[in-house]
mmCIF file of C-alpha atoms and ligand atoms in Angstrom:
data_model
loop_
_atom_site.group_PDB
_atom_site.id
_atom_site.type_symbol
_atom_site.label_atom_id
_atom_site.label_comp_id
_atom_site.label_asym_id
_atom_site.label_seq_id
_atom_site.Cartn_x
_atom_site.Cartn_y
_atom_site.Cartn_z
ATOM 1 C CA MET A 125 -14.116 -11.190 -24.753
ATOM 2 C CA SER A 126 -10.827 -11.664 -22.920
ATOM 3 C CA GLU A 127 -10.633 -11.633 -19.124
ATOM 4 C CA THR A 128 -9.394 -8.394 -17.544
ATOM 5 C CA ILE A 129 -7.917 -7.040 -14.326
ATOM 6 C CA LEU A 130 -9.588 -4.189 -12.421
ATOM 7 C CA VAL A 131 -7.610 -1.819 -10.169
ATOM 8 C CA ILE A 132 -9.868 0.094 -7.758
ATOM 9 C CA GLY A 133 -8.279 3.256 -6.328
ATOM 10 C CA SER A 134 -6.005 3.485 -9.369
ATOM 11 C CA SER A 135 -5.423 7.246 -9.104
ATOM 12 C CA GLY A 136 -3.646 6.937 -5.756
ATOM 13 C CA GLN A 137 0.003 6.528 -4.795
ATOM 14 C CA ILE A 138 0.179 2.761 -5.370
ATOM 15 C CA GLY A 139 -2.503 2.490 -8.063
ATOM 16 C CA THR A 140 -0.727 4.897 -10.401
ATOM 17 C CA GLU A 141 2.390 2.709 -10.491
ATOM 18 C CA LEU A 142 0.610 -0.642 -10.226
ATOM 19 C CA VAL A 143 -1.597 0.044 -13.266
ATOM 20 C CA GLU A 144 1.469 1.028 -15.291
ATOM 21 C CA GLU A 145 3.302 -2.203 -14.442
ATOM 22 C CA LEU A 146 0.240 -4.456 -14.862
ATOM 23 C CA ARG A 147 -0.323 -2.918 -18.309
ATOM 24 C CA ASN A 148 3.328 -3.595 -19.196
ATOM 25 C CA GLN A 149 2.846 -7.234 -18.278
ATOM 26 C CA TYR A 150 -0.747 -7.971 -19.397
ATOM 27 C CA GLY A 151 -1.351 -5.386 -22.151
ATOM 28 C CA ASN A 152 -2.931 -1.921 -21.927
ATOM 29 C CA ASP A 153 -6.492 -2.992 -22.764
ATOM 30 C CA ASN A 154 -6.484 -5.866 -20.279
ATOM 31 C CA VAL A 155 -6.081 -3.656 -17.216
ATOM 32 C CA VAL A 156 -8.988 -1.401 -16.256
ATOM 33 C CA ALA A 157 -8.126 1.507 -13.959
ATOM 34 C CA SER A 158 -10.887 2.925 -11.747
ATOM 35 C CA ASP A 159 -11.258 5.607 -9.082
ATOM 36 C CA ILE A 160 -13.560 8.377 -7.873
ATOM 37 C CA LYS A 161 -10.697 10.759 -8.716
ATOM 38 C CA GLU A 162 -9.169 11.541 -12.100
ATOM 39 C CA PRO A 163 -5.886 9.698 -12.826
ATOM 40 C CA GLN A 164 -2.580 11.409 -11.828
ATOM 41 C CA THR A 165 -1.031 10.403 -15.178
ATOM 42 C CA PRO A 166 -2.249 10.009 -18.811
ATOM 43 C CA GLN A 167 -3.876 6.589 -19.299
ATOM 44 C CA LYS A 168 -2.717 4.015 -21.852
ATOM 45 C CA GLY A 169 -5.775 1.825 -21.243
ATOM 46 C CA PRO A 170 -9.403 1.987 -20.050
ATOM 47 C CA PHE A 171 -10.373 4.151 -17.050
ATOM 48 C CA GLU A 172 -13.757 3.945 -15.295
ATOM 49 C CA ALA A 173 -15.134 6.501 -12.829
ATOM 50 C CA LEU A 174 -16.197 4.168 -10.023
ATOM 51 C CA ASP A 175 -17.271 4.637 -6.418
ATOM 52 C CA ILE A 176 -16.428 1.347 -4.733
ATOM 53 C CA LEU A 177 -19.185 1.904 -2.177
ATOM 54 C CA ASN A 178 -21.741 1.623 -5.009
ATOM 55 C CA LYS A 179 -22.248 -2.148 -5.461
ATOM 56 C CA GLU A 180 -24.398 -1.825 -8.595
ATOM 57 C CA GLN A 181 -21.859 0.423 -10.305
ATOM 58 C CA LEU A 182 -19.083 -2.018 -9.380
ATOM 59 C CA LEU A 183 -20.984 -4.971 -10.843
ATOM 60 C CA LYS A 184 -21.643 -3.053 -14.083
ATOM 61 C CA VAL A 185 -17.922 -2.267 -14.512
ATOM 62 C CA VAL A 186 -16.981 -5.888 -13.745
ATOM 63 C CA GLU A 187 -19.492 -7.243 -16.278
ATOM 64 C CA ARG A 188 -18.711 -4.635 -18.960
ATOM 65 C CA HIS A 189 -15.007 -5.544 -18.950
ATOM 66 C CA ASN A 190 -15.258 -9.258 -18.053
ATOM 67 C CA VAL A 191 -13.131 -8.586 -14.950
ATOM 68 C CA LYS A 192 -11.753 -11.699 -13.247
ATOM 69 C CA GLU A 193 -9.069 -10.220 -10.964
ATOM 70 C CA VAL A 194 -9.413 -7.215 -8.679
ATOM 71 C CA TYR A 195 -6.737 -5.164 -6.914
ATOM 72 C CA LEU A 196 -8.595 -3.156 -4.274
ATOM 73 C CA LEU A 197 -6.585 -0.075 -3.255
ATOM 74 C CA ALA A 198 -9.318 2.408 -2.296
ATOM 75 C CA ALA A 199 -9.046 3.334 1.395
ATOM 76 C CA LEU A 200 -8.516 6.198 3.813
ATOM 77 C CA LEU A 201 -4.947 6.061 5.151
ATOM 78 C CA SER A 202 -3.820 6.465 8.736
ATOM 79 C CA ALA A 203 -3.658 10.260 9.138
ATOM 80 C CA THR A 204 -6.794 11.055 7.111
ATOM 81 C CA ALA A 205 -8.710 8.260 8.821
ATOM 82 C CA GLU A 206 -8.045 9.754 12.272
ATOM 83 C CA LYS A 207 -9.812 12.921 11.120
ATOM 84 C CA ASN A 208 -12.918 11.027 10.001
ATOM 85 C CA PRO A 209 -13.060 7.682 11.837
ATOM 86 C CA GLU A 210 -16.645 6.755 10.942
ATOM 87 C CA PHE A 211 -16.195 7.310 7.230
ATOM 88 C CA ALA A 212 -12.802 5.563 7.306
ATOM 89 C CA TRP A 213 -14.448 2.497 8.806
ATOM 90 C CA GLU A 214 -17.276 2.627 6.241
ATOM 91 C CA LEU A 215 -14.950 2.994 3.243
ATOM 92 C CA ASN A 216 -12.217 0.589 4.366
ATOM 93 C CA MET A 217 -14.638 -2.193 5.364
ATOM 94 C CA ASN A 218 -17.487 -1.891 2.849
ATOM 95 C CA SER A 219 -15.120 -1.618 -0.112
ATOM 96 C CA LEU A 220 -13.626 -4.932 0.979
ATOM 97 C CA PHE A 221 -17.019 -6.617 1.450
ATOM 98 C CA ASN A 222 -18.209 -5.414 -1.962
ATOM 99 C CA VAL A 223 -15.213 -7.041 -3.643
ATOM 100 C CA LEU A 224 -15.057 -10.211 -1.500
ATOM 101 C CA ASN A 225 -18.751 -10.828 -2.171
ATOM 102 C CA LEU A 226 -18.195 -10.710 -5.950
ATOM 103 C CA ALA A 227 -15.580 -13.436 -5.473
ATOM 104 C CA LYS A 228 -17.829 -15.419 -3.138
ATOM 105 C CA ASP A 229 -20.535 -15.337 -5.857
ATOM 106 C CA GLY A 230 -18.034 -16.658 -8.414
ATOM 107 C CA ILE A 231 -18.159 -13.473 -10.556
ATOM 108 C CA ILE A 232 -14.436 -12.752 -10.062
ATOM 109 C CA LYS A 233 -11.676 -15.306 -9.418
ATOM 110 C CA LYS A 234 -8.908 -13.565 -7.475
ATOM 111 C CA VAL A 235 -8.579 -10.562 -5.146
ATOM 112 C CA PHE A 236 -5.628 -8.493 -3.906
ATOM 113 C CA TRP A 237 -6.251 -6.333 -0.847
ATOM 114 C CA PRO A 238 -3.441 -4.597 1.069
ATOM 115 C CA SER A 239 -3.071 -4.538 4.808
ATOM 116 C CA SER A 240 -0.419 -2.440 6.548
ATOM 117 C CA ILE A 241 2.159 -2.226 9.334
ATOM 118 C CA ALA A 242 -0.629 -0.207 11.004
ATOM 119 C CA VAL A 243 -2.269 -3.506 11.877
ATOM 120 C CA PHE A 244 0.243 -3.652 14.758
ATOM 121 C CA GLY A 245 -0.019 -1.474 17.857
ATOM 122 C CA PRO A 246 1.867 -0.134 20.863
ATOM 123 C CA THR A 247 1.927 -3.554 22.602
ATOM 124 C CA THR A 248 3.480 -5.323 19.569
ATOM 125 C CA PRO A 249 7.228 -6.119 19.786
ATOM 126 C CA LYS A 250 8.836 -3.247 17.847
ATOM 127 C CA LYS A 251 11.905 -4.998 16.463
ATOM 128 C CA ASP A 252 11.859 -7.890 14.016
ATOM 129 C CA THR A 253 8.063 -7.944 14.431
ATOM 130 C CA PRO A 254 6.932 -11.533 13.761
ATOM 131 C CA GLN A 255 4.112 -12.600 11.450
ATOM 132 C CA TYR A 256 2.086 -13.839 14.409
ATOM 133 C CA THR A 257 2.280 -11.579 17.464
ATOM 134 C CA ILE A 258 0.267 -9.231 19.685
ATOM 135 C CA MET A 259 -1.939 -7.035 17.496
ATOM 136 C CA GLU A 260 -3.729 -4.234 19.300
ATOM 137 C CA PRO A 261 -3.842 -1.358 16.758
ATOM 138 C CA SER A 262 -4.673 2.036 18.264
ATOM 139 C CA THR A 263 -5.743 3.879 15.070
ATOM 140 C CA VAL A 264 -9.040 3.549 13.211
ATOM 141 C CA TYR A 265 -6.990 2.727 10.110
ATOM 142 C CA GLY A 266 -5.159 -0.098 11.902
ATOM 143 C CA ILE A 267 -8.390 -1.443 13.356
ATOM 144 C CA SER A 268 -9.923 -1.525 9.864
ATOM 145 C CA LYS A 269 -6.851 -3.361 8.508
ATOM 146 C CA GLN A 270 -6.954 -5.913 11.335
ATOM 147 C CA ALA A 271 -10.669 -6.547 10.784
ATOM 148 C CA GLY A 272 -10.059 -6.733 7.024
ATOM 149 C CA GLU A 273 -7.385 -9.385 7.510
ATOM 150 C CA ARG A 274 -9.760 -11.469 9.602
ATOM 151 C CA TRP A 275 -12.482 -11.177 6.942
ATOM 152 C CA CYS A 276 -10.081 -12.142 4.145
ATOM 153 C CA GLU A 277 -9.100 -15.311 5.988
ATOM 154 C CA TYR A 278 -12.768 -16.012 6.786
ATOM 155 C CA TYR A 279 -13.824 -15.692 3.138
ATOM 156 C CA TYR A 280 -10.977 -17.992 2.100
ATOM 157 C CA LYS A 281 -11.773 -20.673 4.678
ATOM 158 C CA LYS A 282 -15.564 -20.478 4.482
ATOM 159 C CA TYR A 283 -16.159 -19.758 0.778
ATOM 160 C CA GLY A 284 -12.841 -20.634 -0.879
ATOM 161 C CA VAL A 285 -12.243 -17.032 -2.035
ATOM 162 C CA ASP A 286 -8.721 -16.684 -3.481
ATOM 163 C CA VAL A 287 -7.764 -13.488 -1.671
ATOM 164 C CA ARG A 288 -4.111 -12.489 -1.227
ATOM 165 C CA SER A 289 -2.676 -9.758 0.943
ATOM 166 C CA ILE A 290 0.500 -7.996 2.052
ATOM 167 C CA ARG A 291 1.117 -5.782 5.076
ATOM 168 C CA TYR A 292 2.807 -2.938 3.170
ATOM 169 C CA PRO A 293 5.336 -0.795 5.007
ATOM 170 C CA GLY A 294 5.409 2.960 4.219
ATOM 171 C CA LEU A 295 5.890 3.314 0.457
ATOM 172 C CA ILE A 296 8.188 5.758 -1.313
ATOM 173 C CA GLY A 297 8.044 6.531 -5.022
ATOM 174 C CA TYR A 298 8.601 9.411 -7.429
ATOM 175 C CA LYS A 299 5.801 8.763 -9.939
ATOM 176 C CA SER A 300 2.833 9.556 -7.672
ATOM 177 C CA LEU A 301 2.032 11.477 -4.506
ATOM 178 C CA PRO A 302 0.967 9.826 -1.233
ATOM 179 C CA GLY A 303 -2.618 10.152 -0.011
ATOM 180 C CA GLY A 304 -2.712 10.991 3.711
ATOM 181 C CA GLY A 305 -0.534 8.531 5.615
ATOM 182 C CA THR A 306 1.906 8.880 8.502
ATOM 183 C CA THR A 307 4.828 7.719 6.344
ATOM 184 C CA ASP A 308 4.154 10.442 3.714
ATOM 185 C CA TYR A 309 7.075 12.488 5.087
ATOM 186 C CA ALA A 310 9.492 10.068 3.432
ATOM 187 C CA VAL A 311 8.182 11.100 -0.007
ATOM 188 C CA ASP A 312 7.701 14.803 0.735
ATOM 189 C CA ILE A 313 11.248 15.144 2.087
ATOM 190 C CA PHE A 314 12.639 14.390 -1.401
ATOM 191 C CA HIS A 315 10.298 16.879 -3.119
ATOM 192 C CA GLN A 316 11.142 19.651 -0.612
ATOM 193 C CA ALA A 317 14.869 18.866 -0.727
ATOM 194 C CA ILE A 318 14.917 19.309 -4.502
ATOM 195 C CA LYS A 319 12.564 22.313 -4.601
ATOM 196 C CA HIS A 320 13.650 24.272 -1.501
ATOM 197 C CA GLY A 321 16.731 22.564 -0.030
ATOM 198 C CA GLU A 322 15.034 22.206 3.353
ATOM 199 C CA TYR A 323 12.315 20.177 5.078
ATOM 200 C CA LYS A 324 10.277 20.543 8.257
ATOM 201 C CA CYS A 325 9.461 17.021 9.420
ATOM 202 C CA PHE A 326 6.287 16.175 11.373
ATOM 203 C CA LEU A 327 7.990 13.177 13.020
ATOM 204 C CA ASN A 328 10.963 13.474 15.349
ATOM 205 C CA ALA A 329 14.513 12.639 14.249
ATOM 206 C CA THR A 330 14.647 9.159 15.803
ATOM 207 C CA THR A 331 11.298 7.728 14.670
ATOM 208 C CA THR A 332 12.322 4.525 12.902
ATOM 209 C CA LEU A 333 9.636 2.981 10.676
ATOM 210 C CA PRO A 334 9.484 0.149 8.135
ATOM 211 C CA MET A 335 9.545 1.537 4.587
ATOM 212 C CA MET A 336 9.927 0.277 1.022
ATOM 213 C CA TYR A 337 10.728 1.652 -2.419
ATOM 214 C CA MET A 338 7.640 1.583 -4.645
ATOM 215 C CA SER A 339 9.153 -0.610 -7.334
ATOM 216 C CA ASP A 340 9.777 -3.304 -4.703
ATOM 217 C CA ALA A 341 6.185 -2.977 -3.456
ATOM 218 C CA ILE A 342 4.817 -3.317 -7.005
ATOM 219 C CA LYS A 343 7.062 -6.338 -7.559
ATOM 220 C CA ALA A 344 5.773 -7.980 -4.347
ATOM 221 C CA THR A 345 2.141 -7.235 -5.230
ATOM 222 C CA ILE A 346 2.323 -8.835 -8.660
ATOM 223 C CA GLN A 347 4.512 -11.681 -7.355
ATOM 224 C CA ILE A 348 2.023 -12.733 -4.654
ATOM 225 C CA MET A 349 -0.842 -12.572 -7.191
ATOM 226 C CA GLN A 350 1.065 -14.687 -9.725
ATOM 227 C CA ALA A 351 2.253 -17.301 -7.204
ATOM 228 C CA PRO A 352 0.667 -20.765 -7.412
ATOM 229 C CA LYS A 353 -2.401 -20.948 -5.159
ATOM 230 C CA GLU A 354 -0.906 -23.656 -2.959
ATOM 231 C CA ASN A 355 2.079 -21.414 -2.112
ATOM 232 C CA ILE A 356 -0.154 -18.838 -0.449
ATOM 233 C CA LYS A 357 -0.356 -20.348 3.012
ATOM 234 C CA ILE A 358 -1.314 -17.168 4.852
ATOM 235 C CA ARG A 359 -4.739 -15.830 3.892
ATOM 236 C CA SER A 360 -4.904 -12.994 6.404
ATOM 237 C CA SER A 361 -1.888 -10.945 5.260
ATOM 238 C CA TYR A 362 1.874 -11.425 4.878
ATOM 239 C CA ASN A 363 4.498 -9.365 6.713
ATOM 240 C CA LEU A 364 6.725 -7.623 4.154
ATOM 241 C CA ALA A 365 10.034 -5.899 4.882
ATOM 242 C CA GLY A 366 12.130 -3.485 2.850
ATOM 243 C CA ILE A 367 14.179 -0.775 4.560
ATOM 244 C CA SER A 368 13.891 0.690 8.068
ATOM 245 C CA PHE A 369 15.166 4.200 8.781
ATOM 246 C CA ASN A 370 14.368 7.376 10.723
ATOM 247 C CA PRO A 371 14.087 10.994 9.477
ATOM 248 C CA GLU A 372 17.658 11.811 10.515
ATOM 249 C CA GLU A 373 19.041 8.853 8.573
ATOM 250 C CA ILE A 374 17.130 9.667 5.384
ATOM 251 C CA ALA A 375 18.142 13.339 5.704
ATOM 252 C CA ASN A 376 21.810 12.279 5.933
ATOM 253 C CA GLU A 377 21.375 10.171 2.811
ATOM 254 C CA ILE A 378 19.839 13.132 0.945
ATOM 255 C CA LYS A 379 22.758 15.338 2.047
ATOM 256 C CA LYS A 380 25.110 13.047 0.117
ATOM 257 C CA HIS A 381 23.348 14.281 -3.072
ATOM 258 C CA ILE A 382 22.312 17.786 -1.929
ATOM 259 C CA PRO A 383 25.013 18.862 0.573
ATOM 260 C CA THR A 384 23.225 22.120 1.543
ATOM 261 C CA PHE A 385 19.997 20.290 2.522
ATOM 262 C CA THR A 386 18.730 20.996 6.047
ATOM 263 C CA ILE A 387 16.008 19.345 8.136
ATOM 264 C CA SER A 388 14.084 20.644 11.161
ATOM 265 C CA TYR A 389 11.509 18.877 13.303
ATOM 266 C CA LYS A 390 8.042 19.825 14.520
ATOM 267 C CA GLU A 391 5.955 16.881 15.693
ATOM 268 C CA ASP A 392 2.215 16.816 15.034
ATOM 269 C CA PHE A 393 -0.560 14.252 15.705
ATOM 270 C CA ARG A 394 1.124 11.774 13.358
ATOM 271 C CA GLN A 395 3.991 11.278 15.846
ATOM 272 C CA LYS A 396 1.671 9.306 18.145
ATOM 273 C CA ILE A 397 0.564 7.107 15.240
ATOM 274 C CA ALA A 398 4.171 6.424 14.227
ATOM 275 C CA ASP A 399 5.131 5.657 17.842
ATOM 276 C CA SER A 400 2.516 2.886 17.892
ATOM 277 C CA TRP A 401 4.011 1.054 14.889
ATOM 278 C CA PRO A 402 6.924 -1.412 14.605
ATOM 279 C CA GLN A 403 10.446 -0.391 13.587
ATOM 280 C CA THR A 404 11.552 -3.513 11.728
ATOM 281 C CA ILE A 405 9.556 -6.409 10.293
ATOM 282 C CA ASN A 406 10.283 -10.118 10.029
ATOM 283 C CA ASP A 407 9.043 -11.334 6.634
ATOM 284 C CA LYS A 408 10.456 -14.860 6.498
ATOM 285 C CA ASP A 409 7.046 -16.334 5.533
ATOM 286 C CA ALA A 410 6.867 -14.176 2.394
ATOM 287 C CA GLN A 411 10.459 -15.149 1.568
ATOM 288 C CA GLU A 412 9.748 -18.858 2.014
ATOM 289 C CA ASP A 413 6.223 -19.108 0.568
ATOM 290 C CA TRP A 414 6.501 -16.993 -2.589
ATOM 291 C CA ASN A 415 10.160 -16.194 -2.874
ATOM 292 C CA TRP A 416 10.077 -12.554 -1.791
ATOM 293 C CA SER A 417 13.233 -10.443 -1.640
ATOM 294 C CA PRO A 418 13.540 -6.647 -1.962
ATOM 295 C CA GLU A 419 16.009 -4.967 -4.292
ATOM 296 C CA TYR A 420 16.463 -1.480 -2.820
ATOM 297 C CA ASN A 421 18.223 -0.265 0.342
ATOM 298 C CA LEU A 422 18.259 3.288 1.736
ATOM 299 C CA GLU A 423 21.233 4.284 -0.384
ATOM 300 C CA THR A 424 19.987 2.953 -3.738
ATOM 301 C CA MET A 425 16.421 4.118 -3.113
ATOM 302 C CA SER A 426 17.526 7.676 -2.263
ATOM 303 C CA ALA A 427 19.820 7.892 -5.281
ATOM 304 C CA ASN A 428 17.016 6.659 -7.557
ATOM 305 C CA MET A 429 14.421 9.037 -6.057
ATOM 306 C CA ILE A 430 16.681 12.075 -6.444
ATOM 307 C CA LYS A 431 17.766 11.198 -9.969
ATOM 308 C CA ASN A 432 14.170 10.762 -11.163
ATOM 309 C CA LEU A 433 12.581 13.598 -9.206
ATOM 310 C CA LYS A 434 15.151 16.079 -10.507
ATOM 311 C CA LEU A 435 13.755 15.416 -13.993
ATOM 312 C CA ILE A 436 10.152 16.025 -12.860
ATOM 313 C CA VAL A 437 10.131 18.521 -9.973
ATOM 314 C CA THR A 438 10.874 22.150 -10.720
HETATM 315 P P1 NAD B 960 -4.046 6.666 -1.827
HETATM 316 O O1 NAD B 960 -4.807 7.446 -0.825
HETATM 317 O O2 NAD B 960 -2.897 7.301 -2.493
HETATM 318 O O3 NAD B 960 -5.019 6.118 -2.953
HETATM 319 C C1 NAD B 960 -6.303 5.624 -2.672
HETATM 320 C C2 NAD B 960 -7.171 5.897 -3.877
HETATM 321 O O4 NAD B 960 -8.477 5.406 -3.576
HETATM 322 C C3 NAD B 960 -7.311 7.400 -4.189
HETATM 323 O O5 NAD B 960 -6.958 7.658 -5.522
HETATM 324 C C4 NAD B 960 -8.776 7.690 -3.932
HETATM 325 O O6 NAD B 960 -9.331 8.644 -4.815
HETATM 326 C C5 NAD B 960 -9.399 6.313 -4.159
HETATM 327 N N1 NAD B 960 -10.701 6.203 -3.507
HETATM 328 C C6 NAD B 960 -11.089 6.714 -2.309
HETATM 329 N N2 NAD B 960 -12.387 6.452 -2.105
HETATM 330 C C7 NAD B 960 -12.830 5.763 -3.180
HETATM 331 C C8 NAD B 960 -14.085 5.227 -3.544
HETATM 332 N N3 NAD B 960 -15.151 5.377 -2.763
HETATM 333 N N4 NAD B 960 -14.177 4.555 -4.715
HETATM 334 C C9 NAD B 960 -13.094 4.427 -5.533
HETATM 335 N N5 NAD B 960 -11.888 4.939 -5.243
HETATM 336 C C10 NAD B 960 -11.753 5.591 -4.078
HETATM 337 O O7 NAD B 960 -3.598 5.308 -1.117
HETATM 338 P P2 NAD B 960 -2.373 4.344 -1.490
HETATM 339 O O8 NAD B 960 -1.210 4.826 -0.755
HETATM 340 O O9 NAD B 960 -2.323 4.164 -2.945
HETATM 341 O O10 NAD B 960 -2.860 3.018 -0.761
HETATM 342 C C11 NAD B 960 -3.585 2.010 -1.419
HETATM 343 C C12 NAD B 960 -3.846 0.892 -0.423
HETATM 344 O O11 NAD B 960 -2.599 0.433 0.121
HETATM 345 C C13 NAD B 960 -4.693 1.285 0.786
HETATM 346 O O12 NAD B 960 -5.491 0.205 1.167
HETATM 347 C C14 NAD B 960 -3.664 1.550 1.853
HETATM 348 O O13 NAD B 960 -4.197 1.345 3.134
HETATM 349 C C15 NAD B 960 -2.619 0.513 1.525
HETATM 350 N N6 NAD B 960 -1.317 0.858 2.065
HETATM 351 C C16 NAD B 960 -0.610 1.915 1.557
HETATM 352 C C17 NAD B 960 0.638 2.227 2.086
HETATM 353 C C18 NAD B 960 1.451 3.371 1.565
HETATM 354 O O14 NAD B 960 2.505 3.689 2.133
HETATM 355 N N7 NAD B 960 1.049 4.019 0.487
HETATM 356 C C19 NAD B 960 1.151 1.460 3.142
HETATM 357 C C20 NAD B 960 0.386 0.424 3.657
HETATM 358 C C21 NAD B 960 -0.835 0.116 3.100
HETATM 359 N N1 LIG B 961 1.829 4.411 4.740
HETATM 360 C C1 LIG B 961 0.637 4.087 5.460
HETATM 361 C C2 LIG B 961 0.222 5.210 6.335
HETATM 362 O O1 LIG B 961 1.081 5.921 6.778
HETATM 363 C C3 LIG B 961 0.840 2.843 6.292
HETATM 364 O O2 LIG B 961 -0.200 2.002 6.069
HETATM 365 O O3 LIG B 961 -0.950 5.340 6.594
#
């Protein structure tokens, strides 16, 4: 039986697009999608209903499909996690342990686990945030990502686990909906612009955050997993940069395509989360170690989002 790849949390914003691209590259039957939720799109390959907190169920799926690589995407994101801190900690940490332990036991060979810009906090330098800097996250989500990074590096150094990780910025795509983050506005704004011509933003006009178009994020994810082992010098998590912008700037970009579009602002609890995060990220280690470079800027991303969403959203 051939070796397969398992994506856990495949029905979410990233998983939906990652599974599609992995299947393009490795073949439909060689990529197993799994989630506690039904997929957002029709599946071209196997799908397993899997709760990542259930170790026995995980092992059964891994053995049934001869899984050797795992992409672990199941998590509670920043906004949802603040509403249920204890469960966020349980899900975000125990999911990681369940997968890292399979690798430690030699059952799987390689693991991808994403960290986030949320790993930084209010005391981190906000501009050109370096790979190594002050990290005092103030959200339960950020704390879980910081702890996760430490555990990834520990499992690599202590047990030789081949775990690879990226600190994703906020991700923007048209194929799937986001799942409860602070950067979700940057997806919703496109949907509302096309459907209603207006958007009420929960962040203020000048809140600059690091963001990235989904196709760049998928490219980076597969690129770091395919890189030779010796190139992966950072085993906590790599900084990754795409585009940085604020709500006013993205609204102005949308107006180039939809001139009547209007935006208004009403901050909610997510403003405080956003204020604790960096504005721009220095990702020179990812560039040097595994040849990372993004393709999309604000202009090309917005044009692509609007063109594709107009075909889908009614
Ligand atoms: P999402 O919320 O859209 O998807 C997560 C998926 O995990 C959901 O489909 C959910 O049903 C599933 N899930 C939840 N609990 C589960 C369980 N017990 N067992 C199995 N599946 C379960 O999240 P996303 O945006 O796709 O993010 C994926 C990963 O990337 C997360 O670790 C997140 O922290 C990280 N990340 C995302 C972004 C972003 O902007 N989307 C940015 C930085 C980091
Ligand atoms: N996009 C994510 C969030 O807002 C960042 O990790 O939670």
